[in-house]
Structure formats: structure tokens, C-alpha cells
PDB file of C-alpha atoms in Angstrom:
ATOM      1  CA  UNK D  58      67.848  57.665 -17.785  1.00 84.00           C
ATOM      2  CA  UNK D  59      64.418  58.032 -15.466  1.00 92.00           C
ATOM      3  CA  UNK D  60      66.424  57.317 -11.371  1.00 96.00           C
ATOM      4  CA  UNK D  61      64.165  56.644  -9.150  1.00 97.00           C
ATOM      5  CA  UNK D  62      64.468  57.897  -5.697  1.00 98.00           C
ATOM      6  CA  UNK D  63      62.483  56.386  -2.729  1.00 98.00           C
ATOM      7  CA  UNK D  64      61.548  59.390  -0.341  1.00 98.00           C
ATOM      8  CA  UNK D  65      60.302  58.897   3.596  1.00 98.00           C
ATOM      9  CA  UNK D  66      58.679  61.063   6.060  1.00 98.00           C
ATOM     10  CA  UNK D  67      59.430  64.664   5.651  1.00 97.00           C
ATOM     11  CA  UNK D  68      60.597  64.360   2.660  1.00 98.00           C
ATOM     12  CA  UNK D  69      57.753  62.589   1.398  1.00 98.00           C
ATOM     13  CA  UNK D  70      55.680  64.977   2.925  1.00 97.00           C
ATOM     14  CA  UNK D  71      57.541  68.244   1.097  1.00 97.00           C
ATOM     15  CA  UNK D  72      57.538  66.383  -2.506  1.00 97.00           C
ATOM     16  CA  UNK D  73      54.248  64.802  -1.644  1.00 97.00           C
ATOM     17  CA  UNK D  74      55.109  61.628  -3.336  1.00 97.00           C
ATOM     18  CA  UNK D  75      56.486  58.219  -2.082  1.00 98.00           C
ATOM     19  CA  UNK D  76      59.654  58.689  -4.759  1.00 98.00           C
ATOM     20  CA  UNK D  77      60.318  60.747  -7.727  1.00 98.00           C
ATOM     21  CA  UNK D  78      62.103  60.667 -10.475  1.00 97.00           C
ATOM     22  CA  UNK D  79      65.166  61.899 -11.861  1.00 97.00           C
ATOM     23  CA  UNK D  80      66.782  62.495 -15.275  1.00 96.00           C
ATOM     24  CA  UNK D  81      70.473  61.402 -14.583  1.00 96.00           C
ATOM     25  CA  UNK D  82      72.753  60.309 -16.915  1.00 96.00           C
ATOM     26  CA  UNK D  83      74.641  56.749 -16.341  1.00 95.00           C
ATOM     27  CA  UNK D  84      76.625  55.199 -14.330  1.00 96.00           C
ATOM     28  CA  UNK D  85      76.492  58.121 -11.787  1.00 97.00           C
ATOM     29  CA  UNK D  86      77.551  58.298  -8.165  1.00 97.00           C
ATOM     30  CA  UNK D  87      75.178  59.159  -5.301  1.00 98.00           C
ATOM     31  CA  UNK D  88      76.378  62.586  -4.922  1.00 98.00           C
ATOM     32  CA  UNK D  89      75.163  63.232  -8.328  1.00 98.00           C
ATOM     33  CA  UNK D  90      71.896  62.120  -7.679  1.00 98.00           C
ATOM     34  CA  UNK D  91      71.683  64.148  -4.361  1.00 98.00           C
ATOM     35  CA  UNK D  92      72.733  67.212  -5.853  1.00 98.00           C
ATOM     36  CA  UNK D  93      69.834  66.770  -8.611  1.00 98.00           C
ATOM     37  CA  UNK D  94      67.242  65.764  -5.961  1.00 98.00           C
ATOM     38  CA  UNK D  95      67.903  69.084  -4.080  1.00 98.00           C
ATOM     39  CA  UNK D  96      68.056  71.106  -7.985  1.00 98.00           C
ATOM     40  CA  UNK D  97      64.477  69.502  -8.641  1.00 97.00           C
ATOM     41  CA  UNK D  98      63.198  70.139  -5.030  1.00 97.00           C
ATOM     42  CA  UNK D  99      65.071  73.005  -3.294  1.00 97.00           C
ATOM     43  CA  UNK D 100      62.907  73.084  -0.423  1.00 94.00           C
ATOM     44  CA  UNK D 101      64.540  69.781   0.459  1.00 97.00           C
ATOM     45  CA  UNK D 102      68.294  71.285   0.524  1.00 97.00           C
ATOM     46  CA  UNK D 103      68.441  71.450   4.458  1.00 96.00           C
ATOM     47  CA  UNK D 104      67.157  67.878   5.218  1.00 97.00           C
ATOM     48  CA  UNK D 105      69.719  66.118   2.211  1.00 97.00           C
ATOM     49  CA  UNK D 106      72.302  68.185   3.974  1.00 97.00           C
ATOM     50  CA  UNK D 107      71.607  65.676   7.140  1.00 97.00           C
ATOM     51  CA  UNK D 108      70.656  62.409   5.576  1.00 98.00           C
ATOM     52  CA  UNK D 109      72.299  59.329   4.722  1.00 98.00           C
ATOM     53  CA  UNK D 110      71.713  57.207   1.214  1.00 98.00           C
ATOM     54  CA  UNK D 111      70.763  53.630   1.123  1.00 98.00           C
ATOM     55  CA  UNK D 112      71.405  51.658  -2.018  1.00 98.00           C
ATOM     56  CA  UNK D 113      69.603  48.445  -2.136  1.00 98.00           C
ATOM     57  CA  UNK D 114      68.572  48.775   1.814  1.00 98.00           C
ATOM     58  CA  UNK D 115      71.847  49.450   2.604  1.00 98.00           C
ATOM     59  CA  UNK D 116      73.588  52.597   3.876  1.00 98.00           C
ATOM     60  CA  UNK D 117      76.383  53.866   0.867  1.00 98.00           C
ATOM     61  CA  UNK D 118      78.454  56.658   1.214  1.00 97.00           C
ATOM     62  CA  UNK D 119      78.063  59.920  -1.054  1.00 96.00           C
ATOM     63  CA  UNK D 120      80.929  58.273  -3.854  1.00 96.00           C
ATOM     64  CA  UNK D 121      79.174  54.792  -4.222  1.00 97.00           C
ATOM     65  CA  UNK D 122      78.478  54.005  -7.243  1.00 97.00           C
ATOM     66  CA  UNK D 123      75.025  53.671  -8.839  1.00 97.00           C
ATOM     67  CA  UNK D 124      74.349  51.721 -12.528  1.00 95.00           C
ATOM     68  CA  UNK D 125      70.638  52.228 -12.858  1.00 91.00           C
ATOM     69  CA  UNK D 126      68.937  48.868 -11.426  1.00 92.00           C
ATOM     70  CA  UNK D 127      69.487  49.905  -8.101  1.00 97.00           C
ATOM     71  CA  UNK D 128      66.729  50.712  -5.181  1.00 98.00           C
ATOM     72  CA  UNK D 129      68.078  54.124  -4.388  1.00 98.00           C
ATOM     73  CA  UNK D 130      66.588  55.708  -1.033  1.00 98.00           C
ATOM     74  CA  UNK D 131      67.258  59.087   0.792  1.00 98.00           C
ATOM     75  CA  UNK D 132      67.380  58.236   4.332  1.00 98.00           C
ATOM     76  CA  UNK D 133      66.472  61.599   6.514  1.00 98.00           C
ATOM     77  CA  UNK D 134      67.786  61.404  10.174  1.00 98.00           C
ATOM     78  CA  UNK D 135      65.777  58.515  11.901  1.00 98.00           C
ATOM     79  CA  UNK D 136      63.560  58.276  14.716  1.00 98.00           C
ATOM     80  CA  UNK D 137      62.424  55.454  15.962  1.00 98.00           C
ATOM     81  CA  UNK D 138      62.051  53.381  18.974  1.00 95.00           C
TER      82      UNK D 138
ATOM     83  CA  UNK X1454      58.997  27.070  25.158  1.00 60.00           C
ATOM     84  CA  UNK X1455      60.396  27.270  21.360  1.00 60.00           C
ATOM     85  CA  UNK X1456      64.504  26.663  22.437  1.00 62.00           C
ATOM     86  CA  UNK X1457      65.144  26.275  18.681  1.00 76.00           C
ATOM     87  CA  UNK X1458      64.563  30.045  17.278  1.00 91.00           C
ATOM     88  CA  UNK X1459      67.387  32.557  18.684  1.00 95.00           C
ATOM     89  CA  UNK X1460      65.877  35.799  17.217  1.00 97.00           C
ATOM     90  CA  UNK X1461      62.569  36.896  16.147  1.00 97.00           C
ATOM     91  CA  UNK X1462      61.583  40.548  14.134  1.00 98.00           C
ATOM     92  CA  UNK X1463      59.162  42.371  13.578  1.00 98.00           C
ATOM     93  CA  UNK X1464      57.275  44.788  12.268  1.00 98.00           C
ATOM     94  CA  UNK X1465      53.502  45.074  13.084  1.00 98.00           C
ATOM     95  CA  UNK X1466      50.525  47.811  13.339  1.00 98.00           C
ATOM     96  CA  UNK X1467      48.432  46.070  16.021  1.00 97.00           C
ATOM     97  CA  UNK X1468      49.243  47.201  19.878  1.00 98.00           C
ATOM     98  CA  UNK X1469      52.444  44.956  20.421  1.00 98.00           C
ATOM     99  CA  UNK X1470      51.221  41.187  22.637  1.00 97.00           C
ATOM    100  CA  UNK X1471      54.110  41.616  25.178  1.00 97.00           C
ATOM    101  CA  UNK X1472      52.873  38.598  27.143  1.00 98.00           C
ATOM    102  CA  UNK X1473      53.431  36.767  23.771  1.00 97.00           C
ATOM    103  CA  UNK X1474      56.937  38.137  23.426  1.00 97.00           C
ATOM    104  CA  UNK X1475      57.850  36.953  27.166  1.00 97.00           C
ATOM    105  CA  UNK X1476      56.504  33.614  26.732  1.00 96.00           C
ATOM    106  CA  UNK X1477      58.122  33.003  23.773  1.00 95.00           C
ATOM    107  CA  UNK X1478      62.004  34.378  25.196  1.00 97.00           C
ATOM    108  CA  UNK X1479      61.804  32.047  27.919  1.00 95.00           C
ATOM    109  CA  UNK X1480      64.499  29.600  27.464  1.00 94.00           C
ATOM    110  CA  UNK X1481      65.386  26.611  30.063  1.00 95.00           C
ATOM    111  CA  UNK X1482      68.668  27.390  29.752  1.00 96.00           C
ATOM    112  CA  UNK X1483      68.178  30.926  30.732  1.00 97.00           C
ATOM    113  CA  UNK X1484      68.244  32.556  34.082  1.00 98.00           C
ATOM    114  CA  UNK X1485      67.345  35.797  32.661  1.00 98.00           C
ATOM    115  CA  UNK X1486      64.716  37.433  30.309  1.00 98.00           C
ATOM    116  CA  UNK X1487      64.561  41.158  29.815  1.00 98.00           C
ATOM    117  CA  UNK X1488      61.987  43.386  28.090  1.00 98.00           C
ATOM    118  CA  UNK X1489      62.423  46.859  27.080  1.00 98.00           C
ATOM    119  CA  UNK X1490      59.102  48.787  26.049  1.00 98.00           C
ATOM    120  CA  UNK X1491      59.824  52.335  24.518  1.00 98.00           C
ATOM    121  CA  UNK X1492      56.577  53.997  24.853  1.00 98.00           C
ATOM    122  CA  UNK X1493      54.673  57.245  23.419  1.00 97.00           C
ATOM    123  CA  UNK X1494      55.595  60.072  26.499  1.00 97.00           C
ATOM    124  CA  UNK X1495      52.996  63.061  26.699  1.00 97.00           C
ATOM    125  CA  UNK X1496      55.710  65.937  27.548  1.00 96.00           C
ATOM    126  CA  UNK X1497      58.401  66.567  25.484  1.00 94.00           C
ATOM    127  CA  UNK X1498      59.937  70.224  26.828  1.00 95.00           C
ATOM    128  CA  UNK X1499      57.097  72.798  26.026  1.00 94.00           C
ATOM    129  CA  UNK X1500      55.658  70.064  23.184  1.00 95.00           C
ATOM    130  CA  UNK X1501      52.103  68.000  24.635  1.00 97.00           C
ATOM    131  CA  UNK X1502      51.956  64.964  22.304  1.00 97.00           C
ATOM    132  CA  UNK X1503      48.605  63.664  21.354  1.00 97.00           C
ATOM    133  CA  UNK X1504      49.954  60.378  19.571  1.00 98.00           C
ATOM    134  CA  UNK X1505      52.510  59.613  17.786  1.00 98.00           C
ATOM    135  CA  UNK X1506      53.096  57.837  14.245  1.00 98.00           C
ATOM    136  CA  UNK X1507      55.453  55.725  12.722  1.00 98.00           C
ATOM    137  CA  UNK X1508      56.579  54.805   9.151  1.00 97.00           C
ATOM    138  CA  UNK X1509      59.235  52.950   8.050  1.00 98.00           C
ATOM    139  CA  UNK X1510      61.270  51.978   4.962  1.00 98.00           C
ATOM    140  CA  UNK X1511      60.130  48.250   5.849  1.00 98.00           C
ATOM    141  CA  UNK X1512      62.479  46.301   3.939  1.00 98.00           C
ATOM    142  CA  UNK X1513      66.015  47.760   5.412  1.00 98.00           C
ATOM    143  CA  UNK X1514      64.477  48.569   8.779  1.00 98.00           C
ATOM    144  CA  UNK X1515      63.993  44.931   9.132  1.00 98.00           C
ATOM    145  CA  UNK X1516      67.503  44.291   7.464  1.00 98.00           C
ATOM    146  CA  UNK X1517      69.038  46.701   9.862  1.00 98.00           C
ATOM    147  CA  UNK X1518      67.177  45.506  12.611  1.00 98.00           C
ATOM    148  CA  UNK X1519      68.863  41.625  12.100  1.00 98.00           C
ATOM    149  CA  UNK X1520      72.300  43.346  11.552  1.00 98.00           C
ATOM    150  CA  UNK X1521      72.284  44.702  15.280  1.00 98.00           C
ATOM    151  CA  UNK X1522      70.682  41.404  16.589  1.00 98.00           C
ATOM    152  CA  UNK X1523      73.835  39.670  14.628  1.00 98.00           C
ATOM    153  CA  UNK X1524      76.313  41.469  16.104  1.00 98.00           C
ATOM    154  CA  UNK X1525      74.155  41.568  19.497  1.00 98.00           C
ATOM    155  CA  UNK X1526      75.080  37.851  19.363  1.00 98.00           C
ATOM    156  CA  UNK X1527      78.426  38.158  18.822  1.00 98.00           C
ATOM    157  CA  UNK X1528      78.818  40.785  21.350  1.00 98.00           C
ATOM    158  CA  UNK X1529      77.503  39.397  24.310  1.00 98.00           C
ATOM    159  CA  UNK X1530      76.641  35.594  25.486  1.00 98.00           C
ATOM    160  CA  UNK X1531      73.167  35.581  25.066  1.00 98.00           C
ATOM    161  CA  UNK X1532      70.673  33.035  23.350  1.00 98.00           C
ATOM    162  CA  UNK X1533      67.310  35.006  22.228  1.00 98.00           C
ATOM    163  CA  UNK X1534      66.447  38.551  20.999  1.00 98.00           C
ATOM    164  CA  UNK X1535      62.742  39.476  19.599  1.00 98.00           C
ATOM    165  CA  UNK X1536      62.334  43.031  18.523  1.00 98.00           C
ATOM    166  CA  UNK X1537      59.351  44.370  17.683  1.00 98.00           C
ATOM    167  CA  UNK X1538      58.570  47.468  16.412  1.00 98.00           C
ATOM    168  CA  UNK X1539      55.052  49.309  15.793  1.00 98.00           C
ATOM    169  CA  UNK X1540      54.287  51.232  12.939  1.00 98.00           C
ATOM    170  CA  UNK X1541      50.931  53.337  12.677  1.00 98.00           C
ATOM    171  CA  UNK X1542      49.648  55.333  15.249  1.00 98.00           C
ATOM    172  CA  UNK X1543      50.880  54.921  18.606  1.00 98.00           C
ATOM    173  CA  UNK X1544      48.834  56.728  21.348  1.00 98.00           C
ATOM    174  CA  UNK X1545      50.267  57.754  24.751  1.00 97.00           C
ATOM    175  CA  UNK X1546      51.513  55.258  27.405  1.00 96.00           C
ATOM    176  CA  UNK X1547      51.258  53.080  24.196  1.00 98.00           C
ATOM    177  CA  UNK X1548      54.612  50.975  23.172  1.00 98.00           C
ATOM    178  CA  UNK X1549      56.065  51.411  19.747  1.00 98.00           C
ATOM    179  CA  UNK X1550      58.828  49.249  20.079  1.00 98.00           C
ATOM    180  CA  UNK X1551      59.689  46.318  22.317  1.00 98.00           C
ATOM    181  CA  UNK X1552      62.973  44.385  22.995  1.00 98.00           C
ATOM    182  CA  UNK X1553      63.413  41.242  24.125  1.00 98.00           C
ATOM    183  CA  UNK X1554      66.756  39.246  25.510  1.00 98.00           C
ATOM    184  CA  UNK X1555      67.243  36.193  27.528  1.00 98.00           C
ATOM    185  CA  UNK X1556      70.676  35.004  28.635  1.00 98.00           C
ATOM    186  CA  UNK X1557      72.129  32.883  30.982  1.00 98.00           C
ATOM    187  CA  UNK X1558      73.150  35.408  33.545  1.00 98.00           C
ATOM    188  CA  UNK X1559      71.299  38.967  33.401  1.00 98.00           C
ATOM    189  CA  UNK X1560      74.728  41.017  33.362  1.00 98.00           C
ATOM    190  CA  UNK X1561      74.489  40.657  28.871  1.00 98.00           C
ATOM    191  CA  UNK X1562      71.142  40.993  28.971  1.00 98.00           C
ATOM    192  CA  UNK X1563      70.829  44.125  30.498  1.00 98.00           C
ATOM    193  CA  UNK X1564      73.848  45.332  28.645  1.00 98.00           C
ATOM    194  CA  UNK X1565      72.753  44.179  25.403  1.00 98.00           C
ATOM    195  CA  UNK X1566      69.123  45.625  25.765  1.00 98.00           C
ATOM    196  CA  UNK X1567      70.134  48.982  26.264  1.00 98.00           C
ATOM    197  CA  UNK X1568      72.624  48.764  23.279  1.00 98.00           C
ATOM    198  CA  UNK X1569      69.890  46.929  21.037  1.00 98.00           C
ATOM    199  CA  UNK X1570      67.421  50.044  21.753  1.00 98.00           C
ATOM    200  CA  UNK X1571      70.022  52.721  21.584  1.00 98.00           C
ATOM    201  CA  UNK X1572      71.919  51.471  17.861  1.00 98.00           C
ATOM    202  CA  UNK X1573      68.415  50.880  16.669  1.00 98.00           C
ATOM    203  CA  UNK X1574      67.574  54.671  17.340  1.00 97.00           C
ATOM    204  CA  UNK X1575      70.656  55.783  15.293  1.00 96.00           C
ATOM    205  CA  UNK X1576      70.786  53.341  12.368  1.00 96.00           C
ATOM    206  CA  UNK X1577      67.124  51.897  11.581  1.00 98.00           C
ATOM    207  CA  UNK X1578      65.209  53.568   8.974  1.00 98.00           C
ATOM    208  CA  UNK X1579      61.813  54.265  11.154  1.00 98.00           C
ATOM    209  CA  UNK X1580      61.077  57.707  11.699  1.00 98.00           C
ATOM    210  CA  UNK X1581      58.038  58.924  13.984  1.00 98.00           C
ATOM    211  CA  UNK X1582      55.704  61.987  13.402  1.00 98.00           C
ATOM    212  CA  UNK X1583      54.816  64.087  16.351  1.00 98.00           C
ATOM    213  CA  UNK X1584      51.037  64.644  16.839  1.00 98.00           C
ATOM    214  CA  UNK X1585      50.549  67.705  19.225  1.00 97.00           C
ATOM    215  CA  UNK X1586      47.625  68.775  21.294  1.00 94.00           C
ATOM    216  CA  UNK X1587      47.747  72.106  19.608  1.00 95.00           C
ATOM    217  CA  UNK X1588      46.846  70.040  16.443  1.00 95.00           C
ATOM    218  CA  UNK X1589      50.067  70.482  14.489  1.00 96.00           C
ATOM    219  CA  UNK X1590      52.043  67.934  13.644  1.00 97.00           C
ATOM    220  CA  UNK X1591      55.800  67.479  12.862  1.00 97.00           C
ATOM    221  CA  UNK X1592      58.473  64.634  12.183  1.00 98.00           C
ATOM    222  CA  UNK X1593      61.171  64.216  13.699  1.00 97.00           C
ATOM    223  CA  UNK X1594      64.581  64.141  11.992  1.00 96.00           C
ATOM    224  CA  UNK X1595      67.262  64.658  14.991  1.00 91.00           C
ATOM    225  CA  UNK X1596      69.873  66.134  13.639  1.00 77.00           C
ATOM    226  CA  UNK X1597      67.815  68.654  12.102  1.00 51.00           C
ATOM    227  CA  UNK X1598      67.991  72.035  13.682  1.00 51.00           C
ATOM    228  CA  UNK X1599      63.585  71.903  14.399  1.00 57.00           C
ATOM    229  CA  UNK X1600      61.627  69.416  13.984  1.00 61.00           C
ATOM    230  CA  UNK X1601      59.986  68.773  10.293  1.00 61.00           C
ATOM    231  CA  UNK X1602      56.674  70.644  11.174  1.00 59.00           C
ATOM    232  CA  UNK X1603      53.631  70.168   8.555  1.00 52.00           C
TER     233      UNK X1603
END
């Protein structure tokens, strides 16, 4: 099943694309689909290490749960204000 | 003077109207309005910014953004919060995010603006990208170990 994956700021920058998408069998949890972001893009290893998930705009920890209709979004460490 | 609306967000790419924030916070019932502007600084250590600019995942930041004026409310006894925050380019002495709170009495007010603008640095999904004089650019991701540069 095609995941997609929202991406934002320097992630978006390394992939070069607003979200990608990844082959994941389902249900899955989000640790599965962090480990496959960083096996599809290693570059991005370091910054997955330090960011959050959101599922459905809203921060999940790495065991939630995901089904497939979900808006699933890697959150690198924020800066604004 | 709206006295029916208690919060009012944002997000916008236009140079934030901060006399339109403070006229609409004023409340009868208030004996204190207070305005935070965080605004693009030049020197950062050794780093000269140019501008800044700002993207957001739109639809939690402004989710996230509520959740902290929620709990603002239940935190403190105050009776209007407006945040607003810029996305875009932001150039220097420029504000990319304002915060508004009237109250009663300006003890909350003050205590709830600075927690408003702190949370919202750790939990809102806006990140900014450093433009430098040198003509390199970078975002910033805190917790990172150096800045994302490009």
C-alpha cells in the first residue's frame, strides 16, 4: 500500500518534494513508517532521529497506530515565532 | 470594540496590521491589553541575517495554535488572545509573529503572553529558514546539532 508522507522544510528541501511515498504494508505503526522513510532517503537519518510525527495534525508517538487513510506528517524540530 | 469574539488566529503573508490587532483586543471590561511582536534580529552569534522565511504545515499550526489559546484560557483569567503569525519572507526589524492578550488586571496578561510565545516556539509546526548576508541559507531545526544549511 502507496503511504504518503507529508515532508516540511529541510526535509522537503533534501527529498525535494512536498511528500513522498512509501510502500508499507497495512495496518503499520509509525515507527515502521519512519524507519522506511530514513531506508528510502538516508540522508534524512539525522533529522528523523529529532522529529516528532503528526497523524491527522496531531502529534502521535512512535507506536500509534496508522490504517492507511491517515494524513501522516514528519514534523522536524520547529522554529517559529 | 467586538466584546463578543475571545480569540482570533491567524496565519497571513502580508506585514502583520498591529494597530488592527490592538483595536480589536480592546475590551471595556479590560484594564489591560498586551502585544508581543517577535521580530526578524540581524545578529545571531557570528550569523548576519538578511531575511528570514517562514513555512508552515498550515492546518495543525493553526490547530496547535487554538490548543495553547484553550488552555491559555483556562490557565489564567483573561478574556481575548489574537495570534498572528507571518509566513513568507520576513525582512529585518520585520514581525513574524504577534500576540495579543487583554485581561482585567495585567498580572495574566503578562504571564500568559510570555507563555503563549514560548509553548508556541516548542509545539507549533512553523519552521523559519535563515537567509544570510553571505548568501547561504539554512533552516533551522533546534535540536539539531547545526542548522539545516542548503
Amino acid at each position: 500500500m502507496a503511504l504518503k508522507v507529508l515532508l516540511f522544510a529541510a526535509a522537503r528541501q533534501r527529498v525535494g518534494a512536498g511528500s513522498v511515498e512509501l510502500e508499507i504494508a497495512l495496518p503499520t505503526k509509525v515507527a515502521i513508517v519512519s524507519s522506511a522513510l530514513v531506508q528510502r532517503y538516508p540522508d534524512l537519518q539525522g533529522l528523523v532521529a529529532t522529529s516528532r510525527w503528526a497523524i491527522d495534525q496531531t502529534f502521535v508517538d512512535p507506536d500509534a497506530s496508522i490504517h492507511g487513510n491517515e494524513e501522516i506528517a514528519l514534523i522536524p524540530p520547529v522554529s517559529g515565532g | 470594540m467586538n466584546s463578543l469574539e475571545r480569540s482570533a488566529i491567524e496565519l497571513v503573508r502580508d506585514p502583520i496590521d498591529t494597530d488592527r490587532l490592538l483595536t480589536r483586543a480592546r475590551r471595556s471590561d479590560c484594564g489591560a491589553v498586551l502585544m508581543f511582536l517577535g521580530t526578524t534580529r540581524e545578529w545571531t552569534g557570528e550569523n548576519q541575517t538578511q531575511f528570514l522565511e517562514y513555512d508552515a504545515y498550515e492546518s495543525m499550526a493553526i490547530s496547535e495554535i487554538q490548543k495553547l489559546v484553550d488552555e491559555a484560557f483556562l490557565r489564567w483569567p483573561i478574556h481575548f488572545v489574537s495570534i498572528v503569525h507571518r509566513l513568507g519572507r520576513v525582512g529585518l526589524g520585520e514581525a513574524s509573529v504577534a500576540i495579543v492578550v487583554s485581561s482585567p488586571h495585567r498580572g495574566p496578561a503578562f504571564q500568559a503572553g510570555e507563555w503563549l510565545i514560548d509553548t508556541l516556539k516548542e509545539c507549533v509546526p512553523i519552521w523559519k529558514k535563515d537567509f544570510s548576508a553571505t548568501g547561504s541559507s539554512a533552516w533551522l531545526h533546534p535540536s539539531a546539532v547545526a542548522p539545516e544549511k542548503s
